Amino acid sequence: MVDLQNQMKQAVASAAVEQIKDGMVLGLGSGSTAALMIEALGAKLSAGELKDIVGVTTSFQGEVLASKLGIPLQSLSAVDRIDLAIDGADEVDPSFQLIKGGGACHVQEKLVATLAERFVVVVDSTKIVERLNLGFQLPVEVLPSAWTQVQNTLAKLGGNADLRMAVRKAGPVITDQGNLVLDVSFDGGILDAEGLEKRINNIPGVLENGLFVNITDEVLVGEVINGVAGVRSLQKIE
Ligand code: 5RP
């Protein structure tokens, strides 16, 4: 299964890079699928198949990888536009609403995605769901001093929030901004993503949550059919 999933991720990463044109300012997402896309972009740049690209990364992970590959980078504050942003997701529902933040990078990811003229999501077929939050908890970035207060307020909204703990480090995950992450489950999943996104972001101490609502233009889905990896494009219906 892991190998099939990697094949699907590789297929969508390669398909997404085909949308990149010379001269574009690009939002470079985070996570394993976005990392494959950044690698594919780096390969195209070094082969001379693309030129005059500027990347805006969404995490420390992306910055390190893109720098290693020689992709020219700018900070978000230094650009006035992003032509195309490409990023992964943890869940995608039929209305193109997303849960992101599996890598705790959703603060910068949402800034980049909302500035972008076009936002393309790259996922393998396991990420397509009928309803959000039944299989993946919603990440919420919080100020460290506010985490228990936010946890209690989320409980009043019906959310059961766990503090995300680190692997190979004692204690919690610390985000690229120096904050903590609460992973939240709502009984029965999320029915009103648009309302919930606003309600959670309205809680004092919350920096951003991982609901990406009405931002996505296209979802590229990697799938393996009869042992062959392919890509299906889901276009937003206006
Ligand atoms: C990071 C993200 C990632 O895009 C999301 O977790 C998907 O990651 P992967 O491609 O590794 O499954 O939102 O904050």
PDB file of C-alpha atoms and ligand atoms in Angstrom:
ATOM      1  CA  MET A   1       0.000   0.000   0.000  1.00  0.00           C
ATOM      2  CA  VAL A   2       2.803   2.432   0.917  1.00  0.00           C
ATOM      3  CA  ASP A   3       4.477   1.787  -2.410  1.00  0.00           C
ATOM      4  CA  LEU A   4       1.181   2.296  -4.297  1.00  0.00           C
ATOM      5  CA  GLN A   5       0.596   5.520  -2.368  1.00  0.00           C
ATOM      6  CA  ASN A   6       4.097   6.727  -3.282  1.00  0.00           C
ATOM      7  CA  GLN A   7       3.420   5.961  -6.946  1.00  0.00           C
ATOM      8  CA  MET A   8       0.208   7.998  -6.773  1.00  0.00           C
ATOM      9  CA  LYS A   9       2.007  10.892  -5.069  1.00  0.00           C
ATOM     10  CA  GLN A  10       4.779  10.848  -7.654  1.00  0.00           C
ATOM     11  CA  ALA A  11       2.227  10.840 -10.500  1.00  0.00           C
ATOM     12  CA  VAL A  12       0.332  13.893  -9.207  1.00  0.00           C
ATOM     13  CA  ALA A  13       3.537  15.751  -8.364  1.00  0.00           C
ATOM     14  CA  SER A  14       4.766  15.319 -11.964  1.00  0.00           C
ATOM     15  CA  ALA A  15       1.359  16.301 -13.400  1.00  0.00           C
ATOM     16  CA  ALA A  16       1.220  19.474 -11.288  1.00  0.00           C
ATOM     17  CA  VAL A  17       4.647  20.636 -12.432  1.00  0.00           C
ATOM     18  CA  GLU A  18       3.390  20.518 -16.038  1.00  0.00           C
ATOM     19  CA  GLN A  19       1.184  23.532 -15.160  1.00  0.00           C
ATOM     20  CA  ILE A  20       4.207  25.687 -14.321  1.00  0.00           C
ATOM     21  CA  LYS A  21       5.223  28.245 -16.966  1.00  0.00           C
ATOM     22  CA  ASP A  22       8.347  30.397 -17.339  1.00  0.00           C
ATOM     23  CA  GLY A  23       8.326  33.554 -15.217  1.00  0.00           C
ATOM     24  CA  MET A  24       5.792  32.347 -12.654  1.00  0.00           C
ATOM     25  CA  VAL A  25       5.849  33.188  -8.957  1.00  0.00           C
ATOM     26  CA  LEU A  26       5.013  29.853  -7.328  1.00  0.00           C
ATOM     27  CA  GLY A  27       3.659  28.880  -3.942  1.00  0.00           C
ATOM     28  CA  LEU A  28       5.470  25.729  -2.861  1.00  0.00           C
ATOM     29  CA  GLY A  29       3.488  23.586  -0.435  1.00  0.00           C
ATOM     30  CA  SER A  30       4.581  21.267   2.353  1.00  0.00           C
ATOM     31  CA  GLY A  31       4.333  17.558   3.093  1.00  0.00           C
ATOM     32  CA  SER A  32       5.523  14.493   1.225  1.00  0.00           C
ATOM     33  CA  THR A  33       3.501  15.068  -1.992  1.00  0.00           C
ATOM     34  CA  ALA A  34       4.479  18.735  -2.216  1.00  0.00           C
ATOM     35  CA  ALA A  35       8.105  17.709  -1.625  1.00  0.00           C
ATOM     36  CA  LEU A  36       7.936  15.421  -4.690  1.00  0.00           C
ATOM     37  CA  MET A  37       6.517  18.361  -6.664  1.00  0.00           C
ATOM     38  CA  ILE A  38       9.398  20.601  -5.504  1.00  0.00           C
ATOM     39  CA  GLU A  39      11.875  17.902  -6.554  1.00  0.00           C
ATOM     40  CA  ALA A  40      10.219  17.639  -9.979  1.00  0.00           C
ATOM     41  CA  LEU A  41      10.375  21.440 -10.324  1.00  0.00           C
ATOM     42  CA  GLY A  42      14.062  21.427  -9.376  1.00  0.00           C
ATOM     43  CA  ALA A  43      14.748  18.784 -12.016  1.00  0.00           C
ATOM     44  CA  LYS A  44      12.976  20.835 -14.709  1.00  0.00           C
ATOM     45  CA  LEU A  45      14.902  23.975 -13.769  1.00  0.00           C
ATOM     46  CA  SER A  46      18.253  22.225 -13.875  1.00  0.00           C
ATOM     47  CA  ALA A  47      17.373  20.614 -17.225  1.00  0.00           C
ATOM     48  CA  GLY A  48      16.635  24.121 -18.584  1.00  0.00           C
ATOM     49  CA  GLU A  49      12.988  23.209 -19.246  1.00  0.00           C
ATOM     50  CA  LEU A  50      11.798  26.125 -17.074  1.00  0.00           C
ATOM     51  CA  LYS A  51      13.290  29.538 -16.368  1.00  0.00           C
ATOM     52  CA  ASP A  52      12.715  32.747 -14.341  1.00  0.00           C
ATOM     53  CA  ILE A  53      10.808  30.957 -11.591  1.00  0.00           C
ATOM     54  CA  VAL A  54      10.485  32.400  -8.098  1.00  0.00           C
ATOM     55  CA  GLY A  55       9.284  30.135  -5.296  1.00  0.00           C
ATOM     56  CA  VAL A  56       7.568  31.131  -2.054  1.00  0.00           C
ATOM     57  CA  THR A  57       7.794  28.279   0.437  1.00  0.00           C
ATOM     58  CA  THR A  58       5.243  27.419   3.128  1.00  0.00           C
ATOM     59  CA  SER A  59       7.525  25.774   5.681  1.00  0.00           C
ATOM     60  CA  PHE A  60      11.047  25.216   6.899  1.00  0.00           C
ATOM     61  CA  GLN A  61      10.831  21.813   5.151  1.00  0.00           C
ATOM     62  CA  GLY A  62      10.101  23.428   1.770  1.00  0.00           C
ATOM     63  CA  GLU A  63      12.732  26.131   2.240  1.00  0.00           C
ATOM     64  CA  VAL A  64      15.501  23.622   2.955  1.00  0.00           C
ATOM     65  CA  LEU A  65      14.506  21.372   0.044  1.00  0.00           C
ATOM     66  CA  ALA A  66      14.027  24.167  -2.510  1.00  0.00           C
ATOM     67  CA  SER A  67      17.332  25.821  -1.497  1.00  0.00           C
ATOM     68  CA  LYS A  68      19.167  22.507  -1.873  1.00  0.00           C
ATOM     69  CA  LEU A  69      17.733  22.156  -5.394  1.00  0.00           C
ATOM     70  CA  GLY A  70      18.768  25.711  -6.348  1.00  0.00           C
ATOM     71  CA  ILE A  71      15.196  26.981  -6.776  1.00  0.00           C
ATOM     72  CA  PRO A  72      15.236  30.819  -6.446  1.00  0.00           C
ATOM     73  CA  LEU A  73      13.151  31.849  -3.417  1.00  0.00           C
ATOM     74  CA  GLN A  74      11.487  34.986  -2.096  1.00  0.00           C
ATOM     75  CA  SER A  75       9.741  35.565   1.213  1.00  0.00           C
ATOM     76  CA  LEU A  76       5.983  36.033   1.199  1.00  0.00           C
ATOM     77  CA  SER A  77       6.361  39.657   2.292  1.00  0.00           C
ATOM     78  CA  ALA A  78       8.563  40.422  -0.734  1.00  0.00           C
ATOM     79  CA  VAL A  79       6.086  39.330  -3.427  1.00  0.00           C
ATOM     80  CA  ASP A  80       2.931  41.104  -4.563  1.00  0.00           C
ATOM     81  CA  ARG A  81       1.460  38.113  -6.370  1.00  0.00           C
ATOM     82  CA  ILE A  82       1.605  34.345  -6.592  1.00  0.00           C
ATOM     83  CA  ASP A  83       0.575  32.958  -9.972  1.00  0.00           C
ATOM     84  CA  LEU A  84       0.144  29.346  -8.947  1.00  0.00           C
ATOM     85  CA  ALA A  85       0.348  27.551  -5.601  1.00  0.00           C
ATOM     86  CA  ILE A  86       0.621  23.768  -5.448  1.00  0.00           C
ATOM     87  CA  ASP A  87       0.141  21.924  -2.163  1.00  0.00           C
ATOM     88  CA  GLY A  88      -0.989  18.625  -0.673  1.00  0.00           C
ATOM     89  CA  ALA A  89      -3.959  18.019   1.617  1.00  0.00           C
ATOM     90  CA  ASP A  90      -5.035  15.573   4.297  1.00  0.00           C
ATOM     91  CA  GLU A  91      -8.684  15.379   3.246  1.00  0.00           C
ATOM     92  CA  VAL A  92     -10.671  16.730   0.266  1.00  0.00           C
ATOM     93  CA  ASP A  93     -14.482  16.683   0.283  1.00  0.00           C
ATOM     94  CA  PRO A  94     -16.836  16.781  -2.743  1.00  0.00           C
ATOM     95  CA  SER A  95     -17.122  20.614  -2.502  1.00  0.00           C
ATOM     96  CA  PHE A  96     -13.322  20.973  -2.611  1.00  0.00           C
ATOM     97  CA  GLN A  97     -13.146  21.941   1.070  1.00  0.00           C
ATOM     98  CA  LEU A  98      -9.918  20.694   2.622  1.00  0.00           C
ATOM     99  CA  ILE A  99      -8.354  19.699   5.871  1.00  0.00           C
ATOM    100  CA  LYS A 100      -4.661  20.599   5.873  1.00  0.00           C
ATOM    101  CA  GLY A 101      -1.995  20.838   8.544  1.00  0.00           C
ATOM    102  CA  GLY A 102      -0.882  17.228   8.854  1.00  0.00           C
ATOM    103  CA  GLY A 103       2.633  18.666   8.795  1.00  0.00           C
ATOM    104  CA  ALA A 104       1.640  21.593  11.059  1.00  0.00           C
ATOM    105  CA  CYS A 105       2.360  24.078   8.249  1.00  0.00           C
ATOM    106  CA  HIS A 106      -1.182  25.324   7.624  1.00  0.00           C
ATOM    107  CA  VAL A 107      -0.603  28.926   8.775  1.00  0.00           C
ATOM    108  CA  GLN A 108       1.871  29.694   5.996  1.00  0.00           C
ATOM    109  CA  GLU A 109       0.097  27.330   3.581  1.00  0.00           C
ATOM    110  CA  LYS A 110      -3.170  29.257   3.914  1.00  0.00           C
ATOM    111  CA  LEU A 111      -1.417  32.619   3.452  1.00  0.00           C
ATOM    112  CA  VAL A 112       0.191  31.397   0.237  1.00  0.00           C
ATOM    113  CA  ALA A 113      -2.923  29.613  -1.073  1.00  0.00           C
ATOM    114  CA  THR A 114      -5.154  32.655  -0.533  1.00  0.00           C
ATOM    115  CA  LEU A 115      -2.715  35.001  -2.272  1.00  0.00           C
ATOM    116  CA  ALA A 116      -2.384  32.662  -5.267  1.00  0.00           C
ATOM    117  CA  GLU A 117      -4.233  33.329  -8.510  1.00  0.00           C
ATOM    118  CA  ARG A 118      -4.673  29.538  -8.833  1.00  0.00           C
ATOM    119  CA  PHE A 119      -4.485  26.936  -6.067  1.00  0.00           C
ATOM    120  CA  VAL A 120      -3.921  23.358  -7.195  1.00  0.00           C
ATOM    121  CA  VAL A 121      -4.103  20.518  -4.668  1.00  0.00           C
ATOM    122  CA  VAL A 122      -2.134  17.328  -5.189  1.00  0.00           C
ATOM    123  CA  VAL A 123      -3.345  14.203  -3.369  1.00  0.00           C
ATOM    124  CA  ASP A 124      -3.445  10.454  -3.701  1.00  0.00           C
ATOM    125  CA  SER A 125      -6.871   8.859  -3.884  1.00  0.00           C
ATOM    126  CA  THR A 126      -6.897   7.929  -0.150  1.00  0.00           C
ATOM    127  CA  LYS A 127      -7.429  11.637   0.670  1.00  0.00           C
ATOM    128  CA  ILE A 128     -10.788  11.943  -1.103  1.00  0.00           C
ATOM    129  CA  VAL A 129     -13.610  11.725   1.460  1.00  0.00           C
ATOM    130  CA  GLU A 130     -17.378  12.205   1.550  1.00  0.00           C
ATOM    131  CA  ARG A 131     -17.249  14.232   4.783  1.00  0.00           C
ATOM    132  CA  LEU A 132     -14.336  16.005   6.478  1.00  0.00           C
ATOM    133  CA  ASN A 133     -12.940  15.020   9.885  1.00  0.00           C
ATOM    134  CA  LEU A 134     -14.319  11.476  10.078  1.00  0.00           C
ATOM    135  CA  GLY A 135     -10.850  10.069   9.367  1.00  0.00           C
ATOM    136  CA  PHE A 136      -8.447  12.970  10.041  1.00  0.00           C
ATOM    137  CA  GLN A 137      -8.388  15.388  12.968  1.00  0.00           C
ATOM    138  CA  LEU A 138      -8.540  19.120  12.257  1.00  0.00           C
ATOM    139  CA  PRO A 139      -5.233  20.868  13.114  1.00  0.00           C
ATOM    140  CA  VAL A 140      -5.475  24.179  14.976  1.00  0.00           C
ATOM    141  CA  GLU A 141      -2.329  26.223  15.672  1.00  0.00           C
ATOM    142  CA  VAL A 142      -2.444  27.953  19.070  1.00  0.00           C
ATOM    143  CA  LEU A 143      -0.266  30.258  21.139  1.00  0.00           C
ATOM    144  CA  PRO A 144       1.547  28.081  23.709  1.00  0.00           C
ATOM    145  CA  SER A 145       0.181  30.024  26.682  1.00  0.00           C
ATOM    146  CA  ALA A 146      -3.401  29.657  25.404  1.00  0.00           C
ATOM    147  CA  TRP A 147      -3.577  25.940  24.601  1.00  0.00           C
ATOM    148  CA  THR A 148      -5.731  24.752  27.522  1.00  0.00           C
ATOM    149  CA  GLN A 149      -8.049  27.755  27.200  1.00  0.00           C
ATOM    150  CA  VAL A 150      -8.481  27.070  23.476  1.00  0.00           C
ATOM    151  CA  GLN A 151      -8.955  23.346  24.186  1.00  0.00           C
ATOM    152  CA  ASN A 152     -11.799  24.180  26.602  1.00  0.00           C
ATOM    153  CA  THR A 153     -13.438  26.595  24.149  1.00  0.00           C
ATOM    154  CA  LEU A 154     -13.214  24.001  21.371  1.00  0.00           C
ATOM    155  CA  ALA A 155     -14.980  21.524  23.694  1.00  0.00           C
ATOM    156  CA  LYS A 156     -17.881  24.011  23.934  1.00  0.00           C
ATOM    157  CA  LEU A 157     -18.056  23.946  20.119  1.00  0.00           C
ATOM    158  CA  GLY A 158     -18.258  20.127  20.267  1.00  0.00           C
ATOM    159  CA  GLY A 159     -14.586  19.487  19.494  1.00  0.00           C
ATOM    160  CA  ASN A 160     -12.394  16.980  21.269  1.00  0.00           C
ATOM    161  CA  ALA A 161      -8.858  18.433  21.029  1.00  0.00           C
ATOM    162  CA  ASP A 162      -5.565  16.585  21.593  1.00  0.00           C
ATOM    163  CA  LEU A 163      -2.259  18.395  21.934  1.00  0.00           C
ATOM    164  CA  ARG A 164      -0.027  17.099  19.104  1.00  0.00           C
ATOM    165  CA  MET A 165       3.014  15.385  20.559  1.00  0.00           C
ATOM    166  CA  ALA A 166       6.431  15.221  18.901  1.00  0.00           C
ATOM    167  CA  VAL A 167       8.202  12.090  17.699  1.00  0.00           C
ATOM    168  CA  ARG A 168      11.841  11.695  18.765  1.00  0.00           C
ATOM    169  CA  LYS A 169      11.558  14.758  21.044  1.00  0.00           C
ATOM    170  CA  ALA A 170       9.941  14.869  24.475  1.00  0.00           C
ATOM    171  CA  GLY A 171       6.885  17.085  24.613  1.00  0.00           C
ATOM    172  CA  PRO A 172       4.704  18.755  22.006  1.00  0.00           C
ATOM    173  CA  VAL A 173       5.203  19.560  18.317  1.00  0.00           C
ATOM    174  CA  ILE A 174       6.456  23.144  17.956  1.00  0.00           C
ATOM    175  CA  THR A 175       5.419  24.792  14.682  1.00  0.00           C
ATOM    176  CA  ASP A 176       7.655  26.847  12.369  1.00  0.00           C
ATOM    177  CA  GLN A 177       6.160  29.909  14.128  1.00  0.00           C
ATOM    178  CA  GLY A 178       6.992  28.553  17.623  1.00  0.00           C
ATOM    179  CA  ASN A 179       3.415  27.597  18.519  1.00  0.00           C
ATOM    180  CA  LEU A 180       1.527  24.400  19.464  1.00  0.00           C
ATOM    181  CA  VAL A 181      -1.022  22.338  17.528  1.00  0.00           C
ATOM    182  CA  LEU A 182      -4.332  20.959  18.759  1.00  0.00           C
ATOM    183  CA  ASP A 183      -5.817  18.134  16.662  1.00  0.00           C
ATOM    184  CA  VAL A 184      -9.584  18.263  16.909  1.00  0.00           C
ATOM    185  CA  SER A 185     -12.357  15.713  16.261  1.00  0.00           C
ATOM    186  CA  PHE A 186     -16.004  16.637  15.955  1.00  0.00           C
ATOM    187  CA  ASP A 187     -18.610  13.920  16.505  1.00  0.00           C
ATOM    188  CA  GLY A 188     -20.077  12.997  13.130  1.00  0.00           C
ATOM    189  CA  GLY A 189     -17.403  14.990  11.261  1.00  0.00           C
ATOM    190  CA  ILE A 190     -17.605  18.546   9.929  1.00  0.00           C
ATOM    191  CA  LEU A 191     -20.871  19.574   8.278  1.00  0.00           C
ATOM    192  CA  ASP A 192     -20.396  23.347   7.984  1.00  0.00           C
ATOM    193  CA  ALA A 193     -16.721  23.889   7.094  1.00  0.00           C
ATOM    194  CA  GLU A 194     -17.219  27.553   6.223  1.00  0.00           C
ATOM    195  CA  GLY A 195     -18.894  28.433   9.543  1.00  0.00           C
ATOM    196  CA  LEU A 196     -16.532  26.308  11.628  1.00  0.00           C
ATOM    197  CA  GLU A 197     -13.426  27.805  10.034  1.00  0.00           C
ATOM    198  CA  LYS A 198     -14.563  31.278  11.150  1.00  0.00           C
ATOM    199  CA  ARG A 199     -15.767  30.174  14.603  1.00  0.00           C
ATOM    200  CA  ILE A 200     -12.452  28.503  15.431  1.00  0.00           C
ATOM    201  CA  ASN A 201     -10.354  31.400  14.138  1.00  0.00           C
ATOM    202  CA  ASN A 202     -12.437  33.709  16.336  1.00  0.00           C
ATOM    203  CA  ILE A 203     -11.223  31.986  19.539  1.00  0.00           C
ATOM    204  CA  PRO A 204      -8.583  34.143  21.268  1.00  0.00           C
ATOM    205  CA  GLY A 205      -5.212  32.396  21.112  1.00  0.00           C
ATOM    206  CA  VAL A 206      -5.898  30.619  17.803  1.00  0.00           C
ATOM    207  CA  LEU A 207      -3.489  31.493  14.986  1.00  0.00           C
ATOM    208  CA  GLU A 208      -5.151  29.489  12.219  1.00  0.00           C
ATOM    209  CA  ASN A 209      -7.007  26.266  11.619  1.00  0.00           C
ATOM    210  CA  GLY A 210      -6.561  23.705   8.842  1.00  0.00           C
ATOM    211  CA  LEU A 211      -9.931  24.164   7.125  1.00  0.00           C
ATOM    212  CA  PHE A 212      -9.298  25.525   3.624  1.00  0.00           C
ATOM    213  CA  VAL A 213     -12.673  26.746   2.385  1.00  0.00           C
ATOM    214  CA  ASN A 214     -13.488  27.966  -1.135  1.00  0.00           C
ATOM    215  CA  ILE A 215      -9.813  28.396  -2.076  1.00  0.00           C
ATOM    216  CA  THR A 216      -9.134  25.355  -4.261  1.00  0.00           C
ATOM    217  CA  ASP A 217      -9.340  25.650  -8.069  1.00  0.00           C
ATOM    218  CA  GLU A 218      -8.315  22.130  -9.082  1.00  0.00           C
ATOM    219  CA  VAL A 219      -7.599  18.829  -7.359  1.00  0.00           C
ATOM    220  CA  LEU A 220      -5.182  16.432  -9.009  1.00  0.00           C
ATOM    221  CA  VAL A 221      -5.824  12.931  -7.697  1.00  0.00           C
ATOM    222  CA  GLY A 222      -3.236  10.209  -8.094  1.00  0.00           C
ATOM    223  CA  GLU A 223      -4.659   6.729  -8.536  1.00  0.00           C
ATOM    224  CA  VAL A 224      -3.433   3.299  -9.471  1.00  0.00           C
ATOM    225  CA  ILE A 225      -5.673   1.344 -11.823  1.00  0.00           C
ATOM    226  CA  ASN A 226      -4.680  -2.202 -12.805  1.00  0.00           C
ATOM    227  CA  GLY A 227      -1.222  -1.562 -11.399  1.00  0.00           C
ATOM    228  CA  VAL A 228      -0.659   1.604 -13.456  1.00  0.00           C
ATOM    229  CA  ALA A 229      -0.370   5.024 -11.771  1.00  0.00           C
ATOM    230  CA  GLY A 230      -2.422   7.807 -13.336  1.00  0.00           C
ATOM    231  CA  VAL A 231      -3.875  11.217 -12.519  1.00  0.00           C
ATOM    232  CA  ARG A 232      -7.478  12.403 -12.527  1.00  0.00           C
ATOM    233  CA  SER A 233      -8.226  16.131 -12.560  1.00  0.00           C
ATOM    234  CA  LEU A 234     -11.216  17.396 -10.585  1.00  0.00           C
ATOM    235  CA  GLN A 235     -12.139  20.907 -11.737  1.00  0.00           C
ATOM    236  CA  LYS A 236     -14.097  23.371  -9.648  1.00  0.00           C
ATOM    237  CA  ILE A 237     -17.609  23.932 -10.987  1.00  0.00           C
ATOM    238  CA  GLU A 238     -18.341  27.684 -10.767  1.00  0.00           C
TER     239      GLU A 238
HETATM  240  C1  5RP B   1       1.195  20.063   5.812  1.00  0.00           C
HETATM  241  C2  5RP B   1       0.065  19.720   4.925  1.00  0.00           C
HETATM  242  C3  5RP B   1       0.307  18.664   3.898  1.00  0.00           C
HETATM  243  O1  5RP B   1       0.103  19.204   2.638  1.00  0.00           O
HETATM  244  C4  5RP B   1      -0.649  17.525   4.164  1.00  0.00           C
HETATM  245  O2  5RP B   1      -0.415  17.049   5.494  1.00  0.00           O
HETATM  246  C5  5RP B   1      -0.467  16.375   3.161  1.00  0.00           C
HETATM  247  O3  5RP B   1       0.784  15.804   3.334  1.00  0.00           O
HETATM  248  P1  5RP B   1       1.255  14.528   2.497  1.00  0.00           P
HETATM  249  O4  5RP B   1       1.371  14.946   1.082  1.00  0.00           O
HETATM  250  O5  5RP B   1       2.569  14.154   3.136  1.00  0.00           O
HETATM  251  O6  5RP B   1       0.209  13.464   2.703  1.00  0.00           O
HETATM  252  O7  5RP B   1      -1.023  20.245   5.004  1.00  0.00           O
HETATM  253  O8  5RP B   1       0.815  20.973   6.808  1.00  0.00           O
END
